[in-house]
XYZ file of C-alpha atoms in Angstrom:
674
model
C -42.490 17.724 7.247
C -44.598 20.921 8.095
C -45.251 24.055 7.159
C -42.447 26.808 6.755
C -41.872 28.721 9.605
C -41.350 32.318 9.749
C -38.863 35.056 11.521
C -40.928 37.142 14.104
C -39.680 40.159 15.348
C -40.781 44.082 16.098
C -41.004 45.720 12.968
C -38.478 43.235 11.048
C -40.094 40.009 10.744
C -42.044 37.950 7.715
C -44.859 39.241 6.055
C -47.961 38.153 7.896
C -50.933 37.974 6.546
C -54.013 37.972 8.378
C -54.256 34.499 9.444
C -57.028 32.864 7.329
C -59.741 31.666 9.626
C -61.870 28.744 8.048
C -64.699 30.254 6.692
C -67.767 29.404 7.879
C -69.030 26.245 6.976
C -71.999 25.459 5.259
C -73.538 22.512 6.890
C -72.961 18.919 5.319
C -76.878 18.656 4.497
C -77.627 22.245 3.724
C -74.951 21.500 0.884
C -75.946 18.528 -0.431
C -79.469 20.659 -0.465
C -78.601 23.439 -2.345
C -75.742 22.742 -4.755
C -76.682 21.398 -8.502
C -75.894 17.900 -9.432
C -72.663 17.531 -10.186
C -71.035 18.826 -13.642
C -67.893 16.164 -13.181
C -67.989 12.313 -13.569
C -66.698 10.783 -10.281
C -64.342 7.836 -10.929
C -64.087 5.496 -8.111
C -60.883 4.520 -7.077
C -60.426 1.110 -8.816
C -59.877 3.515 -12.478
C -57.295 5.798 -10.529
C -54.654 6.637 -12.648
C -56.740 5.649 -15.438
C -55.587 2.533 -15.284
C -51.693 2.888 -13.643
C -50.927 2.507 -10.146
C -48.317 5.122 -9.906
C -46.690 6.863 -12.703
C -43.118 5.080 -13.824
C -40.161 6.820 -15.151
C -41.315 6.143 -18.518
C -43.797 8.268 -18.435
C -41.124 11.237 -17.303
C -39.333 10.395 -20.147
C -42.120 11.497 -22.678
C -41.585 15.076 -22.179
C -42.615 15.630 -18.707
C -39.499 16.854 -17.527
C -38.374 20.790 -17.876
C -35.126 22.169 -18.832
C -33.548 25.210 -17.293
C -31.996 27.922 -20.011
C -30.180 31.101 -19.223
C -31.705 33.606 -21.454
C -29.601 37.243 -21.810
C -31.699 39.686 -20.643
C -32.537 43.065 -22.570
C -31.366 45.405 -19.992
C -29.024 44.215 -16.650
C -28.778 46.463 -14.048
C -25.577 46.644 -12.425
C -25.147 46.904 -8.759
C -21.410 48.703 -6.909
C -18.356 49.062 -9.219
C -16.701 46.510 -8.275
C -19.275 43.448 -9.103
C -22.385 43.508 -11.332
C -25.091 40.780 -12.059
C -24.378 37.939 -14.781
C -26.842 38.271 -16.968
C -29.586 36.524 -17.372
C -32.162 34.238 -15.290
C -29.886 32.749 -12.413
C -32.290 29.883 -11.092
C -29.069 27.731 -10.277
C -25.759 28.698 -11.284
C -25.290 24.902 -12.219
C -28.499 23.885 -13.899
C -28.255 24.538 -17.944
C -30.550 22.688 -20.563
C -30.905 23.436 -24.258
C -34.602 22.820 -24.898
C -38.065 22.893 -22.744
C -39.993 20.776 -26.094
C -43.187 18.989 -24.747
C -43.237 20.817 -21.069
C -46.792 22.686 -21.686
C -48.360 21.881 -25.300
C -48.821 24.460 -27.078
C -52.281 23.395 -28.489
C -53.116 23.850 -24.924
C -52.058 26.786 -23.621
C -55.143 27.354 -20.650
C -56.939 30.565 -19.583
C -55.040 33.325 -21.693
C -52.770 35.731 -18.938
C -54.587 38.928 -17.331
C -52.476 42.503 -17.758
C -49.843 42.856 -15.371
C -51.430 44.196 -12.366
C -48.246 44.394 -9.880
C -46.489 46.944 -11.490
C -46.523 49.966 -10.422
C -45.911 53.787 -11.529
C -42.953 55.115 -10.640
C -43.135 58.880 -11.809
C -41.799 59.446 -15.402
C -39.126 56.646 -15.106
C -42.065 53.604 -14.731
C -39.896 50.490 -15.321
C -42.267 48.423 -18.113
C -42.103 44.297 -17.906
C -40.989 42.965 -21.439
C -43.437 40.915 -23.371
C -43.025 37.182 -23.455
C -42.222 37.501 -27.208
C -39.428 39.997 -26.614
C -37.912 37.685 -23.428
C -38.276 34.612 -24.970
C -37.768 35.387 -29.051
C -41.009 34.667 -29.776
C -41.488 31.357 -27.783
C -42.954 31.197 -24.396
C -40.139 29.373 -22.487
C -41.360 27.909 -18.989
C -38.267 26.842 -18.165
C -36.975 30.383 -17.539
C -37.295 32.266 -14.783
C -38.179 35.917 -15.448
C -39.666 38.859 -12.768
C -43.473 38.514 -13.264
C -45.053 35.890 -11.084
C -47.024 33.889 -13.820
C -44.170 32.099 -14.396
C -44.199 31.342 -10.727
C -46.334 28.670 -12.124
C -45.410 25.628 -14.425
C -48.447 26.515 -16.614
C -50.468 29.740 -17.359
C -53.486 30.889 -14.431
C -55.345 33.637 -13.943
C -55.799 33.228 -10.342
C -58.950 35.607 -10.447
C -60.634 32.648 -12.752
C -60.746 30.677 -9.196
C -62.414 33.536 -7.525
C -65.793 31.996 -6.765
C -64.471 28.479 -7.213
C -62.335 29.316 -4.127
C -64.894 30.914 -1.884
C -67.117 27.567 -2.671
C -64.501 25.137 -1.737
C -63.687 26.517 1.536
C -67.072 26.597 2.675
C -67.532 22.717 2.031
C -67.799 20.902 5.271
C -67.959 17.297 4.461
C -66.349 14.814 7.122
C -68.563 11.205 6.356
C -66.606 10.316 3.227
C -63.481 11.168 1.664
C -66.058 10.211 -1.909
C -68.803 11.873 0.010
C -66.471 15.494 -0.214
C -64.964 14.594 -3.675
C -68.863 14.642 -4.741
C -69.709 17.753 -3.259
C -66.349 19.634 -4.163
C -66.779 18.431 -7.964
C -70.782 20.055 -8.419
C -68.941 23.776 -9.180
C -66.083 22.204 -11.547
C -66.035 21.929 -15.142
C -62.325 20.644 -15.658
C -59.962 18.987 -14.419
C -57.665 21.917 -13.149
C -60.807 23.163 -11.433
C -61.085 20.036 -9.765
C -57.453 19.476 -8.812
C -58.177 23.635 -7.385
C -61.267 22.959 -5.641
C -59.256 19.791 -3.804
C -56.366 21.870 -3.348
C -59.042 24.857 -1.439
C -60.328 22.470 0.678
C -57.215 20.865 1.984
C -55.521 23.933 2.073
C -58.164 25.452 4.473
C -59.348 22.759 6.049
C -56.652 20.476 7.735
C -54.557 21.851 10.104
C -51.210 20.577 10.929
C -51.111 17.770 14.076
C -48.317 19.605 16.508
C -48.913 16.593 18.745
C -48.780 14.003 16.660
C -45.739 15.526 14.999
C -43.959 15.006 18.528
C -45.623 11.853 18.938
C -45.385 9.309 16.206
C -47.261 6.241 18.202
C -50.903 8.558 18.173
C -50.998 9.984 15.024
C -52.662 8.179 11.605
C -51.794 9.519 8.239
C -54.857 7.152 6.777
C -56.943 9.637 4.625
C -60.522 8.528 6.412
C -58.496 9.888 9.512
C -56.895 12.694 8.442
C -60.613 13.900 6.847
C -62.704 13.120 10.458
C -59.875 14.499 12.197
C -59.159 17.212 10.837
C -55.357 17.500 11.381
C -52.743 14.972 10.392
C -49.078 15.756 9.568
C -47.411 16.487 5.811
C -47.701 12.140 4.930
C -51.243 13.197 5.998
C -51.780 15.660 3.374
C -50.664 14.011 0.658
C -52.470 10.812 1.103
C -55.144 12.726 1.491
C -55.033 15.050 -1.447
C -53.712 11.925 -3.531
C -56.634 10.302 -2.544
C -59.299 13.285 -3.589
C -57.945 12.697 -6.557
C -57.933 9.503 -7.834
C -61.997 9.424 -6.877
C -62.328 13.002 -8.928
C -60.700 11.273 -11.732
C -57.039 12.892 -11.631
C -53.683 11.212 -11.963
C -51.903 12.063 -8.949
C -49.097 11.073 -6.909
C -47.339 11.201 -3.287
C -43.738 11.999 -3.296
C -41.379 11.698 -0.448
C -37.635 13.629 0.089
C -36.332 16.259 1.719
C -37.010 20.005 2.196
C -35.679 22.955 4.043
C -38.741 23.976 6.409
C -39.274 24.139 9.780
C -36.185 24.253 11.780
C -33.761 24.373 8.210
C -30.390 26.111 8.753
C -28.498 26.867 6.079
C -25.910 24.453 5.500
C -27.669 21.552 6.639
C -26.235 17.954 5.162
C -29.830 16.483 4.575
C -29.148 12.384 5.434
C -31.141 9.398 6.799
C -34.756 9.445 5.653
C -37.074 11.457 3.780
C -38.592 14.589 6.015
C -41.590 15.745 4.300
C -43.946 14.331 1.267
C -45.978 16.192 -1.129
C -47.594 15.647 -4.623
C -47.933 16.190 -8.396
C -50.530 16.012 -10.297
C -51.028 14.903 -13.902
C -53.235 18.004 -15.777
C -52.758 18.839 -19.117
C -50.418 16.502 -20.575
C -47.749 16.863 -17.956
C -46.993 16.847 -14.215
C -47.472 19.101 -12.193
C -46.181 20.310 -8.351
C -47.850 21.330 -5.167
C -47.427 21.095 -1.722
C -51.027 21.725 0.714
C -49.024 21.056 3.842
C -47.162 23.989 3.241
C -50.116 25.870 1.291
C -52.228 25.753 4.470
C -50.326 27.638 6.873
C -47.656 27.720 9.306
C -45.645 26.331 12.912
C -44.407 28.720 15.562
C -40.529 28.067 16.433
C -41.388 25.215 18.858
C -43.658 23.467 16.972
C -46.535 24.018 19.429
C -48.943 25.566 17.688
C -50.259 25.789 14.205
C -51.780 29.004 12.439
C -54.145 28.457 9.197
C -52.033 30.979 6.527
C -52.886 30.403 3.179
C -49.940 30.532 0.618
C -50.800 30.385 -2.955
C -47.424 29.652 -3.650
C -46.884 26.150 -3.262
C -49.792 25.261 -5.681
C -48.463 24.125 -9.227
C -45.291 26.087 -8.554
C -42.652 26.085 -11.047
C -40.194 22.950 -10.758
C -37.395 25.673 -10.763
C -38.334 27.417 -8.005
C -39.871 23.888 -5.920
C -36.408 22.471 -5.977
C -35.380 25.489 -4.236
C -36.983 23.714 -0.694
C -37.797 20.560 -1.894
C -36.151 17.427 -3.047
C -38.082 14.535 -4.212
C -36.346 10.665 -3.133
C -37.133 10.048 -6.681
C -34.851 12.456 -8.864
C -37.113 11.731 -11.519
C -39.500 14.206 -9.468
C -37.798 16.804 -9.751
C -39.040 17.408 -13.172
C -35.959 19.541 -14.269
C -33.185 18.390 -16.768
C -30.079 18.265 -16.186
C -31.476 17.175 -12.424
C -29.612 18.495 -8.889
C -27.347 16.031 -6.979
C -28.555 15.886 -2.827
C -24.926 18.199 -2.269
C -26.090 20.801 -5.124
C -29.750 21.144 -3.362
C -28.222 21.107 -0.198
C -25.797 24.015 -1.499
C -28.602 26.308 -3.435
C -29.898 28.899 -1.448
C -33.408 28.692 -0.436
C -35.456 31.434 -1.787
C -38.395 31.683 0.571
C -41.883 32.410 -1.406
C -41.639 35.980 -0.294
C -38.571 36.085 -2.500
C -40.975 36.195 -5.588
C -43.960 37.821 -4.198
C -42.265 40.625 -3.538
C -40.737 40.732 -7.152
C -37.281 40.034 -6.187
C -35.195 38.102 -9.468
C -32.085 36.808 -8.489
C -29.645 36.636 -5.191
C -25.944 36.224 -5.329
C -24.139 34.511 -3.847
C -26.221 31.802 -4.540
C -25.419 29.518 -2.085
C -26.637 29.190 1.123
C -22.777 29.094 2.669
C -20.938 31.932 2.360
C -17.438 32.906 3.200
C -15.627 36.406 4.444
C -12.799 37.540 2.227
C -10.349 39.877 4.363
C -13.236 40.105 6.733
C -16.003 40.900 4.482
C -18.962 39.492 2.831
C -20.452 41.124 0.065
C -24.447 40.494 -0.950
C -26.200 41.048 -4.130
C -30.064 41.432 -4.927
C -31.514 41.515 -8.034
C -34.901 43.666 -8.338
C -37.679 44.222 -11.128
C -38.363 47.312 -9.386
C -37.635 49.297 -6.525
C -37.951 47.738 -3.212
C -37.246 48.331 0.216
C -34.619 46.152 2.423
C -33.623 45.247 6.426
C -31.453 42.921 7.361
C -30.272 40.962 10.291
C -26.528 39.822 11.269
C -27.336 37.079 14.484
C -30.816 39.431 15.210
C -29.351 42.484 15.189
C -29.648 45.395 12.720
C -25.636 46.379 12.792
C -22.609 45.523 11.320
C -23.486 45.840 7.944
C -24.069 48.254 5.124
C -27.040 48.831 3.018
C -26.718 50.249 -0.597
C -30.036 50.718 -3.059
C -30.160 50.893 -6.624
C -32.968 51.378 -8.608
C -33.178 47.437 -10.000
C -31.467 45.919 -6.663
C -29.349 46.333 -3.443
C -25.730 45.720 -2.344
C -25.203 44.782 1.446
C -21.962 44.633 2.499
C -21.081 42.537 5.848
C -17.953 42.992 8.531
C -18.617 40.516 11.398
C -17.145 41.494 14.389
C -16.255 38.403 16.108
C -15.135 35.048 13.707
C -17.030 32.039 13.662
C -20.202 31.336 11.728
C -23.130 33.957 11.458
C -26.916 33.239 10.602
C -27.683 36.526 8.087
C -31.179 37.167 7.269
C -32.062 39.491 4.670
C -36.325 40.439 4.870
C -37.626 42.909 1.563
C -41.058 44.426 0.754
C -42.130 46.612 -2.300
C -41.811 49.932 -2.612
C -44.732 51.157 -2.287
C -46.609 48.214 0.306
C -47.866 49.957 2.600
C -47.553 47.329 5.604
C -45.229 47.540 8.300
C -43.789 44.594 8.232
C -40.701 43.332 5.893
C -41.247 39.294 4.767
C -38.182 37.540 4.979
C -36.794 36.298 1.323
C -33.111 34.982 2.230
C -31.015 33.571 5.197
C -27.183 32.626 4.488
C -24.473 30.816 7.018
C -21.460 32.964 6.975
C -18.395 31.902 7.834
C -15.643 34.298 8.879
C -12.125 33.436 9.662
C -10.899 37.148 10.160
C -12.625 40.678 11.325
C -11.953 43.563 9.683
C -10.620 45.833 12.899
C -10.436 48.917 10.350
C -14.263 49.303 9.713
C -16.852 50.575 12.658
C -20.283 51.046 11.510
C -22.122 53.462 14.305
C -24.991 52.337 15.729
C -27.086 55.656 14.413
C -26.333 55.176 11.334
C -29.303 54.355 9.113
C -30.029 51.933 6.490
C -29.639 52.566 3.490
C -26.538 54.464 3.191
C -25.841 56.931 0.067
C -27.871 58.442 -2.534
C -30.751 56.563 -4.186
C -34.340 56.478 -5.799
C -35.210 56.162 -2.474
C -33.626 59.723 -1.798
C -34.522 60.840 -4.509
C -38.227 60.249 -3.163
C -37.944 62.145 -0.609
C -36.931 65.384 -2.339
C -33.028 65.066 -2.854
C -31.747 64.539 -5.844
C -28.236 64.597 -7.616
C -26.791 63.922 -4.358
C -22.736 64.101 -3.896
C -20.366 62.035 -3.399
C -22.624 59.211 -4.889
C -20.603 56.839 -3.156
C -21.975 55.885 0.333
C -18.834 55.720 2.364
C -16.921 59.498 2.530
C -12.736 58.846 2.980
C -11.837 62.002 4.485
C -7.557 62.065 5.477
C -8.249 65.307 7.280
C -10.939 65.455 8.960
C -13.506 67.643 6.358
C -15.284 66.948 3.304
C -18.616 68.438 1.941
C -21.886 66.919 0.808
C -23.931 68.969 -2.049
C -27.630 67.648 -3.196
C -30.469 69.608 -5.028
C -33.525 69.885 -3.588
C -37.186 69.975 -4.391
C -39.622 72.574 -3.595
C -41.049 73.352 -0.093
C -38.479 70.924 1.198
C -37.254 71.435 5.121
C -33.926 69.924 5.686
C -31.576 69.787 9.075
C -28.508 67.257 9.396
C -26.789 65.404 12.514
C -23.799 64.066 13.135
C -23.422 60.678 15.367
C -20.130 58.828 16.577
C -20.386 55.783 19.147
C -16.551 56.866 19.775
C -17.234 60.706 20.575
C -18.865 62.092 24.392
C -20.050 65.522 23.029
C -23.507 66.466 23.332
C -25.287 65.907 20.347
C -25.848 69.896 20.307
C -22.303 70.516 19.993
C -22.098 67.456 17.067
C -24.723 69.117 14.974
C -22.418 72.667 15.411
C -19.683 70.702 13.215
C -22.231 70.540 10.331
C -22.793 74.132 8.203
C -25.519 74.373 6.432
C -25.718 76.663 3.126
C -28.504 77.160 0.705
C -28.454 78.605 -2.744
C -31.995 78.609 -4.230
C -32.535 74.719 -4.959
C -28.850 74.200 -4.577
C -27.827 73.130 -0.671
C -24.648 72.514 0.862
C -23.288 71.218 3.502
C -19.997 71.228 5.040
C -18.839 68.876 7.814
C -15.387 69.796 10.251
C -15.178 66.131 12.523
C -14.268 66.970 16.063
C -11.792 63.977 15.854
C -10.772 60.819 14.307
C -13.135 57.732 14.124
C -16.484 56.629 12.182
C -19.087 59.205 11.653
C -23.269 58.617 10.505
C -24.567 61.440 8.621
C -27.979 61.931 8.706
C -30.030 64.444 6.635
C -33.181 64.684 8.156
C -36.452 66.204 5.332
C -39.601 67.294 5.207
C -42.062 68.501 2.946
C -41.986 72.607 4.469
C -46.234 72.367 4.115
C -46.475 68.989 5.880
C -47.147 68.463 9.677
C -45.357 65.634 10.203
C -42.043 64.919 11.549
C -38.346 64.976 9.567
C -37.316 61.335 8.327
C -33.809 60.169 7.839
C -34.249 61.019 3.946
C -30.061 60.673 3.258
C -27.637 59.323 5.438
C -23.327 58.428 4.468
C -21.011 56.939 6.779
C -17.860 59.279 6.719
C -14.541 57.960 7.462
C -11.302 59.457 8.939
C -8.499 57.583 10.224
C -6.209 60.648 10.889
C -6.030 60.452 14.613
C -4.448 64.168 14.917
C -8.221 65.907 13.275
C -9.343 68.043 15.439
C -11.461 70.749 14.053
C -13.751 73.374 16.549
C -17.439 73.841 16.037
C -18.683 76.327 13.792
C -20.320 79.275 14.932
C -24.240 79.293 16.789
C -27.053 79.970 14.281
C -30.141 81.378 15.379
C -33.408 81.117 14.151
C -33.068 84.672 11.978
C -30.195 82.612 10.132
C -32.364 82.139 6.457
C -31.500 79.887 3.339
C -30.166 82.525 1.194
C -27.441 83.614 4.114
C -23.964 82.098 2.808
C -21.039 82.572 5.514
C -17.694 82.710 4.054
C -15.778 83.790 6.837
C -14.506 82.993 9.980
C -16.015 79.675 10.015
C -14.588 78.091 13.237
C -17.186 79.003 15.739
C -14.029 79.335 18.018
C -12.162 82.539 17.930
C -8.931 83.787 19.164
C -8.499 86.727 21.513
C -6.566 89.964 20.808
C -6.577 89.805 17.435
C -8.992 91.054 14.292
C -11.038 88.959 12.449
C -12.026 89.411 9.028
C -15.742 88.762 8.491
C -17.623 88.348 5.089
C -21.168 87.346 5.217
C -23.805 87.531 1.692
C -27.092 88.711 3.268
C -29.493 89.200 0.463
C -32.825 91.490 2.056
C -31.161 93.151 5.219
C -30.416 96.797 6.207
C -27.628 96.603 8.528
C -25.393 94.194 9.536
C -23.190 94.542 12.525
C -20.650 92.923 14.860
C -20.512 93.136 18.879
C -17.542 92.368 21.296
C -17.086 93.285 24.760
C -19.130 96.172 24.146
C -18.083 97.363 21.137
C -19.682 97.903 17.940
C -18.912 97.337 14.112
C -21.062 97.971 11.409
C -20.455 95.637 8.474
C -20.141 97.546 4.592
C -22.095 96.047 2.117
C -19.560 95.460 -0.860
C -20.234 95.830 -4.552
C -20.131 92.102 -4.889
C -23.194 92.004 -2.395
C -21.213 90.760 0.398
C -21.361 92.630 4.122
C -17.789 92.802 5.353
C -15.849 94.344 8.083
C -12.697 93.396 10.982
C -13.750 93.122 14.503
C -10.732 92.559 17.538
C -11.886 90.074 20.139
C -9.901 91.909 22.819
C -11.906 92.792 25.713
C -14.787 90.364 25.201
C -15.798 86.433 25.627
C -18.494 86.192 22.643
C -19.002 87.512 19.227
C -22.363 88.388 18.133
C -22.740 89.024 14.074
C -26.582 91.202 14.199
C -28.678 92.532 11.600
C -31.716 94.426 10.838
C -34.003 94.606 7.905
C -35.990 98.177 8.028
C -34.757 101.437 8.965
C -36.136 101.311 12.517
C -32.149 100.026 13.695
C -34.281 96.850 15.382
C -31.375 94.472 15.221
C -31.663 90.570 15.963
C -28.955 88.227 16.294
C -27.741 85.720 13.535
C -24.297 84.460 14.587
C -22.768 84.347 18.023
C -18.849 83.007 18.076
C -16.888 82.122 21.272
C -13.982 84.262 21.952
C -11.141 81.447 23.506
C -10.114 82.768 26.735
C -6.110 81.181 26.865
């Protein structure tokens, strides 16, 4: 098999680290001339496996397997009112064990773990990572998968210790023989772990996937010598070369084969026939560990015609509980798990891509690769350790889904508009990550048997929807209502929030089934600010589904407004037909307040009562048909008065802020002509 293909399209794509071009390679002669004498003894192929030709089942049964336990967390975020994540580490819903005895010798813990450098401060509410003693009750149980990245590996690793060795191994260029190559690589190694690391780094940076050989079996070779000289092969060649290099280095290694969820894999695929992939297991610190140098080296495109070097650390000594997500060995013993998965369980289990873990995600529900709608709807939850951003695609389109954020996860509601099978892809990235592109983390096959025709999500609805920590980051606090969907029977609703200092904002209203121009739609929203408290009154022009978008930025910032909060407003009442609010001019200030009249269309030949709060205004008047009515300031601080709409087509409210009788237009109403 070949490297996993990552989806790429526009700004929503799998994270693409810059293609790792092969580092300028050292000349074979120069390397051998400048390096010091080997610090590690080279073991010949005759003595490989310490006298054993292959690993046996009995070896695995002597404590080389890992069991999975469900450990309850001290706190588990609850997402949504109807559903919440089950407490505990959910690697697989049907994998449970009782102990992890013998998976790692306590006397040989390897390098100590460095303090976490992946947690970012999040204001005063920084989310701390529980220490391992708290998480495991005083014992480090590697069978469980907590959030921290150290648990991606089957043994504690400080990757910084390999920095110098990685740089050296990636530059070595020896193609004369595998023995010479290993001899040069081992000159900078001190331990078995470093030997494996040097071999791994060299393989991932020097062997490219043979896309032509994949399509033409007759013209490809997987023999280690041929792979070394040509610099390319398919997965069997990667694994075979890696096995021989480890054997020469005195490392017990086994080439494994089985099924994989790699290139061209689609959720719901049934595995049958011959195995399609190969990888390795190495014996280190008294235990077996898994790795895949093919997938660690790079990726191929969708047509498998081009390979790109793109190093992936995830597949080096990967934790067995994570490795099983996309690798199913032909010999089930090599899952290194207790209890073991069946092939059917492997087929059904969701594939969490490497980016799922690197982006700090913890669990996904459902955990099955194929999900079915209920009454035209499917709901997906993703739990995270820290704030993350998400995007989605349903059949390659960013529509028919409602995404809401929680501080420790997200909820995605999917409403397919057609029955049948649909492809749902979920992308994510750290909130603090400045990259534009998102990483593909999950992919589902969605089966829809019935369509919910009552739900229609406007194309202009900006995700995520509803108040969240992201809204607070934008300066909108304590927003109400708290739910992302506002249901209104009479076509009216109110949104309130507290804005941070120096926040400038405005709101827009959009609908797919409305022919009203944008300026008219915006007049169906009335904005009122009282200090740091903001209120938006919405009077819908008709029934339907609307996207309410609130755009904000700091007034001191020179940039453009960004969507800080969005709501879906749903009104099924077809008799709703509210008029616009009055036209406001730039002289309308945040502290001004309009109580009456709110409708921008006034009846003809009627007395209309006006009531406004206008702090700092010296005079206020209403003009209609050439007549001017002065408003009176009441003891309660409101400018009040009644105006007759006869004889005019517009009514204008004007104000003066000084005694110079200079008036400015503040509001304008239209008088109905019929």
